[in-house]
Amino acid sequence: IVAELNIELSPEEISSLNKRNTNSPEAFDLYLRAKEEYADLSKEGMSNGINMLKRAIELDPNYAQSYTLLAWIYYLQGSAEVMGDADFAVNSVKKILPLIEKSIEIDSTISDNFLILGAVNLFYLNNLLKAVENIERALEMNSWPKIPTNYCMCTAISLYTALGNLEKATELVRLSKKVDFSNKFVYSDEGAVLINKGENQQAIYAFKQAAEFNDIPYFNFNIGWAYYFEQDYENALIYLNKAYDAEKKDPLGTLLAYLSNSHFKMGNIDKSDYYRNLIIKRKSIGKPNLNIPLAIVYVGRGKNEEALQFLEKAYNEKEYGFAWFLNIDPIFNDLKSDSTFIKLNKKVGFDD
């Protein structure tokens, strides 16, 4: 194909194209199909992707990239940021780490393995220092595009956004668009960077670009989130309700929180309480990852002490995304000078 297109490649690029990651054409086909299946972030798509990758590994037990992608899908399945019915963090970690260890054992040059380890440490284990170590190693290895990515560059963007290094996060957005040229998620990551820069209109545009690729609840939630910080609560509710209508059975905890807060800002107290109470009800029956959403609700109502109590519970219960949410969601900005908030941040590795 390259010859037919008359493209001049360097010897290194030719070597990359000739690199065979598996000797099984069927395993390679299953890998590509799994990558496409999971990308809509639906339960069915993820389940299909998992089954395809398990089959690919049966066909070629030394196909490192299949282990890597399988670990990434398990990571997303357990993400309370993405899935309303996400499992307890500890259960997801038990699935992810052995797969990454196996992939590294087979091929230690895959940067994505260390991005995923960084994601596990940042979001699941709330270990900021280890996350930095993992992600800096991945970026130093820079196996892209020789080894195809699995769309997990977002981890690096999230890390540097949480660290407040928005210049580095923006640089990684550009890198992700270069090496993950078909990655629809990078626009969502870009939106989070822009919100933290206070550029809410640009964030809305970035989130809408993501939704144009795939009109899913997660992307619509992000659009509503951005409108909330633009203080355009009517438009916020349009997109938050759209996300909620699509996943009423297992809505994201953060989605319920921002539905509650948007109604509160508009003076619809009964509606606000309705969504808050949905979070409380889910928590009462043992659903995980709901302390942070309740903290969002109470800080949105100006009840900072109650919010801090739920953040302390989130830390003690090892809640998904604790270190990240504290520093990436602008709703917590008013708490950042509070001594309790500062102590919580230090516990996960932030200096200040």
Coordinates of C-alpha atoms in Angstrom, one line a residue:
I1 CA 0.0 0.0 0.0
V2 CA 2.8 2.4 0.9
A3 CA 4.5 1.6 -2.4
E4 CA 1.3 2.2 -4.3
L5 CA 0.8 5.6 -2.6
N6 CA 4.5 6.5 -3.5
I7 CA 5.2 7.6 0.1
E8 CA 8.8 8.0 1.2
L9 CA 9.5 6.5 4.6
S10 CA 12.6 6.4 6.8
P11 CA 14.2 3.1 7.6
E12 CA 12.7 3.3 11.1
E13 CA 9.2 3.9 9.8
I14 CA 9.5 1.0 7.4
S15 CA 10.7 -1.2 10.3
S16 CA 7.6 -0.1 12.3
L17 CA 5.3 -1.0 9.5
N18 CA 6.9 -4.4 9.2
K19 CA 6.7 -5.1 12.9
R20 CA 4.3 -8.0 13.6
N21 CA 2.7 -7.8 17.0
T22 CA 1.0 -11.2 16.5
N23 CA 1.4 -14.1 14.1
S24 CA -2.4 -14.7 14.2
P25 CA -4.4 -12.7 11.6
E26 CA -7.6 -13.7 13.5
A27 CA -6.2 -12.4 16.8
F28 CA -5.2 -9.1 15.2
D29 CA -8.7 -8.8 13.7
L30 CA -10.3 -9.4 17.1
Y31 CA -8.0 -6.8 18.6
L32 CA -9.1 -4.2 16.0
R33 CA -12.8 -5.1 16.4
A34 CA -12.5 -4.9 20.2
K35 CA -10.9 -1.4 20.0
E36 CA -13.9 -0.3 17.9
E37 CA -16.5 -2.0 20.1
Y38 CA -15.4 -0.4 23.4
A39 CA -15.1 3.1 22.0
D40 CA -18.8 3.9 22.4
L41 CA -18.4 3.4 26.2
S42 CA -21.6 1.3 26.3
K43 CA -21.9 -1.7 28.5
E44 CA -22.6 -3.9 25.5
G45 CA -19.6 -2.6 23.6
M46 CA -17.2 -3.1 26.5
S47 CA -18.5 -6.6 27.1
N48 CA -18.1 -7.4 23.4
G49 CA -14.6 -6.0 23.5
I50 CA -13.6 -8.0 26.5
N51 CA -14.9 -11.2 24.9
M52 CA -13.0 -10.5 21.7
L53 CA -9.8 -9.8 23.5
K54 CA -10.0 -13.0 25.6
R55 CA -10.4 -14.9 22.4
A56 CA -7.5 -13.1 20.8
I57 CA -5.3 -14.1 23.8
E58 CA -6.5 -17.7 23.5
L59 CA -5.3 -17.6 19.8
D60 CA -2.0 -15.9 20.7
P61 CA -1.1 -15.9 24.4
N62 CA 1.9 -13.7 23.6
Y63 CA -0.1 -10.9 22.0
A64 CA 0.9 -8.1 24.4
Q65 CA -1.3 -5.5 23.0
S66 CA -4.4 -7.6 23.7
Y67 CA -3.5 -7.7 27.4
T68 CA -3.0 -4.0 27.4
L69 CA -6.3 -3.2 25.7
L70 CA -8.2 -5.7 27.9
A71 CA -6.7 -3.9 31.0
W72 CA -7.8 -0.5 29.6
I73 CA -11.4 -1.7 29.1
Y74 CA -11.5 -3.1 32.6
Y75 CA -10.2 0.2 33.8
L76 CA -13.0 2.1 32.0
Q77 CA -15.6 -0.4 33.3
G78 CA -14.6 0.5 36.8
S79 CA -14.5 4.2 36.2
A80 CA -17.1 6.1 38.2
E81 CA -16.4 9.1 35.9
V82 CA -17.7 7.1 32.9
M83 CA -19.9 4.2 34.2
G84 CA -22.9 4.8 36.6
D85 CA -22.7 1.2 37.8
A86 CA -18.9 1.1 38.3
D87 CA -17.6 -1.5 40.7
F88 CA -15.6 -0.8 43.9
A89 CA -12.1 0.4 42.9
V90 CA -10.3 -2.5 44.7
N91 CA -12.2 -5.0 42.5
S92 CA -11.2 -3.3 39.3
V93 CA -7.5 -3.1 40.3
K94 CA -7.5 -6.9 40.8
K95 CA -8.5 -7.3 37.2
I96 CA -6.2 -4.7 35.7
L97 CA -2.8 -5.2 37.3
P98 CA -2.2 -8.9 36.3
L99 CA -3.0 -8.0 32.7
I100 CA -0.5 -5.1 32.6
E101 CA 2.2 -7.2 34.3
K102 CA 1.7 -9.9 31.7
S103 CA 1.8 -7.4 28.8
I104 CA 5.1 -5.9 30.2
E105 CA 6.5 -9.3 30.6
I106 CA 5.9 -10.0 26.9
D107 CA 6.8 -6.5 25.6
S108 CA 8.3 -3.9 27.9
T109 CA 8.3 -1.2 25.2
I110 CA 4.6 -0.4 25.2
S111 CA 4.0 3.1 26.6
D112 CA 0.3 2.5 27.0
N113 CA 1.0 0.0 29.8
F114 CA 2.6 2.7 31.9
L115 CA -0.2 5.2 31.0
I116 CA -2.7 2.6 32.4
L117 CA -0.6 2.1 35.5
G118 CA -0.6 5.8 35.9
A119 CA -4.4 5.9 35.6
V120 CA -4.7 3.1 38.2
N121 CA -2.5 5.0 40.6
L122 CA -4.2 8.4 39.9
F123 CA -7.9 7.3 39.9
Y124 CA -8.1 4.0 41.7
L125 CA -5.3 4.1 44.3
N126 CA -5.1 7.9 44.7
N127 CA -1.3 7.7 44.7
L128 CA -0.3 10.9 42.9
L129 CA 3.5 10.4 43.2
K130 CA 3.3 6.9 41.7
A131 CA 1.0 8.2 38.9
V132 CA 3.5 10.9 38.0
E133 CA 6.3 8.2 37.9
N134 CA 4.3 5.9 35.7
I135 CA 3.2 8.6 33.2
E136 CA 6.5 10.3 32.9
R137 CA 8.0 6.9 32.1
A138 CA 5.4 6.3 29.4
L139 CA 6.1 9.7 27.9
E140 CA 9.8 9.1 28.0
M141 CA 9.4 5.7 26.3
N142 CA 7.3 7.3 23.6
S143 CA 6.4 4.1 21.7
W144 CA 3.9 5.9 19.5
P145 CA 3.2 5.5 16.7
K146 CA 5.4 2.4 16.3
I147 CA 3.0 0.6 18.7
P148 CA -0.6 1.7 18.2
T149 CA -2.3 3.5 21.1
N150 CA -5.4 2.4 22.8
Y151 CA -6.8 5.9 23.3
C152 CA -5.5 6.2 26.9
M153 CA -3.3 9.3 26.4
C154 CA -6.2 11.0 28.3
T155 CA -4.6 9.7 31.5
A156 CA -1.5 11.9 31.0
I157 CA -3.7 14.9 30.2
S158 CA -5.8 14.3 33.4
L159 CA -2.7 14.0 35.6
Y160 CA -1.2 17.4 34.5
T161 CA -4.5 19.1 34.7
A162 CA -4.9 17.9 38.3
L163 CA -1.4 19.1 39.0
G164 CA -2.3 22.5 37.7
N165 CA 0.3 22.3 34.9
L166 CA -2.1 23.4 32.3
E167 CA 0.6 24.2 29.8
K168 CA 1.9 20.6 29.9
A169 CA -1.7 19.3 29.7
T170 CA -2.3 21.4 26.6
E171 CA 0.9 20.1 25.1
L172 CA -0.3 16.6 25.7
V173 CA -3.7 17.4 24.1
R174 CA -1.7 18.2 20.9
L175 CA 0.4 15.1 21.2
S176 CA -2.7 12.9 21.7
K177 CA -4.4 14.4 18.6
K178 CA -1.2 13.5 16.7
V179 CA -0.7 9.9 17.9
D180 CA -4.4 9.2 18.6
F181 CA -5.8 10.8 15.5
S182 CA -9.1 8.9 15.7
N183 CA -9.4 9.4 19.5
K184 CA -12.8 11.0 20.2
F185 CA -12.0 11.2 23.9
V186 CA -9.2 13.7 23.5
Y187 CA -11.8 16.5 23.0
S188 CA -13.3 15.7 26.3
D189 CA -9.9 15.9 28.0
E190 CA -9.2 19.2 26.2
G191 CA -12.5 20.5 27.6
A192 CA -11.4 19.7 31.1
V193 CA -8.2 21.6 30.6
L194 CA -10.1 24.6 29.2
I195 CA -12.5 24.6 32.1
N196 CA -9.6 24.8 34.5
K197 CA -8.2 27.7 32.5
G198 CA -11.6 29.4 33.0
E199 CA -12.3 29.2 29.2
N200 CA -15.7 27.8 29.5
Q201 CA -17.1 28.6 26.1
Q202 CA -14.1 27.0 24.5
A203 CA -14.6 24.0 26.8
I204 CA -18.2 23.7 25.7
Y205 CA -17.1 23.7 22.0
A206 CA -14.5 20.9 22.8
F207 CA -17.1 18.8 24.6
K208 CA -19.5 19.2 21.7
Q209 CA -16.9 18.0 19.3
A210 CA -16.6 14.9 21.4
A211 CA -20.4 14.4 21.3
E212 CA -20.4 14.8 17.5
F213 CA -18.2 11.8 17.3
N214 CA -20.4 9.8 19.7
D215 CA -23.6 11.2 21.3
I216 CA -23.2 9.3 24.6
P217 CA -24.2 10.3 28.2
Y218 CA -20.7 10.9 29.3
F219 CA -20.0 13.5 26.7
N220 CA -23.4 15.2 27.2
F221 CA -22.7 15.3 30.9
N222 CA -19.4 17.1 30.2
I223 CA -21.3 19.7 28.1
G224 CA -23.7 20.3 30.9
W225 CA -20.8 20.6 33.4
A226 CA -19.2 23.3 31.3
Y227 CA -22.4 25.2 30.9
Y228 CA -22.8 25.1 34.7
F229 CA -19.5 27.0 35.2
E230 CA -20.6 29.4 32.5
Q231 CA -23.6 30.0 34.9
D232 CA -25.9 29.1 32.1
Y233 CA -28.0 26.7 34.1
E234 CA -30.8 26.3 31.5
N235 CA -28.4 25.0 28.9
A236 CA -26.7 22.9 31.6
L237 CA -30.0 21.2 32.3
I238 CA -30.6 20.5 28.6
Y239 CA -27.5 18.4 28.4
L240 CA -27.6 17.0 31.9
N241 CA -31.2 15.8 31.4
K242 CA -30.2 14.3 28.0
A243 CA -27.5 12.3 29.7
Y244 CA -29.9 11.3 32.5
D245 CA -32.6 10.2 30.2
A246 CA -30.2 7.9 28.4
E247 CA -29.1 6.2 31.6
K248 CA -31.8 6.4 34.3
K249 CA -31.1 2.9 35.6
D250 CA -27.5 3.6 36.5
P251 CA -26.8 7.4 36.2
L252 CA -23.4 8.8 37.0
G253 CA -23.1 10.0 40.6
T254 CA -21.6 13.3 39.3
L255 CA -24.4 13.7 36.8
L256 CA -27.0 13.5 39.7
A257 CA -24.9 16.0 41.6
Y258 CA -24.9 18.6 38.9
L259 CA -28.6 18.1 38.1
S260 CA -29.2 18.8 41.8
N261 CA -26.9 21.9 41.7
S262 CA -28.3 23.3 38.5
H263 CA -31.8 23.1 39.9
F264 CA -30.6 24.6 43.1
K265 CA -29.1 27.6 41.3
M266 CA -32.4 28.1 39.5
G267 CA -34.3 28.1 42.7
N268 CA -36.0 24.7 42.1
I269 CA -35.3 23.3 45.5
D270 CA -37.7 20.4 45.4
K271 CA -36.0 19.2 42.1
S272 CA -32.6 19.8 43.6
D273 CA -33.5 17.7 46.6
Y274 CA -34.9 15.0 44.4
Y275 CA -31.6 14.4 42.7
R276 CA -29.6 14.7 45.9
N277 CA -31.9 12.1 47.5
L278 CA -31.3 9.7 44.6
I279 CA -27.6 9.8 45.5
I280 CA -28.3 9.3 49.2
K281 CA -30.6 6.3 48.3
R282 CA -28.0 4.7 46.1
K283 CA -25.4 5.1 48.8
S284 CA -27.8 3.6 51.4
I285 CA -28.0 0.3 49.5
G286 CA -24.2 0.0 49.2
K287 CA -23.5 1.5 45.8
P288 CA -19.8 2.8 45.7
N289 CA -18.3 6.1 44.6
L290 CA -21.0 8.5 45.9
N291 CA -19.3 10.5 48.6
I292 CA -17.7 12.8 46.0
P293 CA -21.0 13.5 44.3
L294 CA -22.5 14.4 47.7
A295 CA -19.6 16.7 48.4
I296 CA -20.3 18.4 45.1
V297 CA -23.9 18.9 46.1
Y298 CA -23.1 20.4 49.4
V299 CA -20.4 22.7 48.3
G300 CA -22.8 23.8 45.5
R301 CA -25.2 24.8 48.3
G302 CA -22.5 26.7 50.2
K303 CA -22.4 24.0 52.9
N304 CA -18.6 23.6 53.0
E305 CA -18.4 21.7 56.3
E306 CA -20.8 19.0 55.1
A307 CA -18.9 18.9 51.8
L308 CA -15.6 18.4 53.6
Q309 CA -17.1 15.6 55.7
F310 CA -18.0 13.7 52.5
L311 CA -14.6 14.3 51.0
E312 CA -13.0 12.8 54.2
K313 CA -15.3 9.8 53.8
A314 CA -14.3 9.5 50.1
Y315 CA -10.7 9.3 51.1
N316 CA -11.2 6.8 53.9
E317 CA -13.3 4.6 51.6
K318 CA -10.7 4.8 48.8
E319 CA -13.2 6.2 46.4
Y320 CA -12.5 6.3 42.7
G321 CA -11.0 9.5 41.4
F322 CA -10.6 11.2 44.8
A323 CA -7.2 12.8 44.0
W324 CA -8.4 13.8 40.6
F325 CA -11.8 15.3 41.5
L326 CA -10.3 17.4 44.3
N327 CA -8.1 19.2 41.8
I328 CA -9.8 19.1 38.5
D329 CA -13.4 20.1 39.3
P330 CA -13.6 23.9 39.8
I331 CA -16.5 23.5 42.2
F332 CA -14.0 22.7 44.9
N333 CA -12.0 25.9 44.4
D334 CA -13.6 27.6 47.4
L335 CA -12.3 24.8 49.6
K336 CA -8.7 24.9 48.6
S337 CA -7.6 27.2 51.4
D338 CA -9.4 25.1 54.0
S339 CA -7.0 23.2 56.3
T340 CA -9.0 20.0 56.0
F341 CA -8.9 20.2 52.2
I342 CA -5.2 20.9 52.3
K343 CA -4.5 17.9 54.6
L344 CA -6.6 15.6 52.3
N345 CA -4.6 16.8 49.3
K346 CA -1.3 16.1 51.1
K347 CA -2.4 12.6 51.9
V348 CA -2.6 11.8 48.2
G349 CA 0.7 13.4 47.3
F350 CA 0.0 17.1 46.6
D351 CA 2.4 19.5 48.2
D352 CA -0.2 22.3 48.5

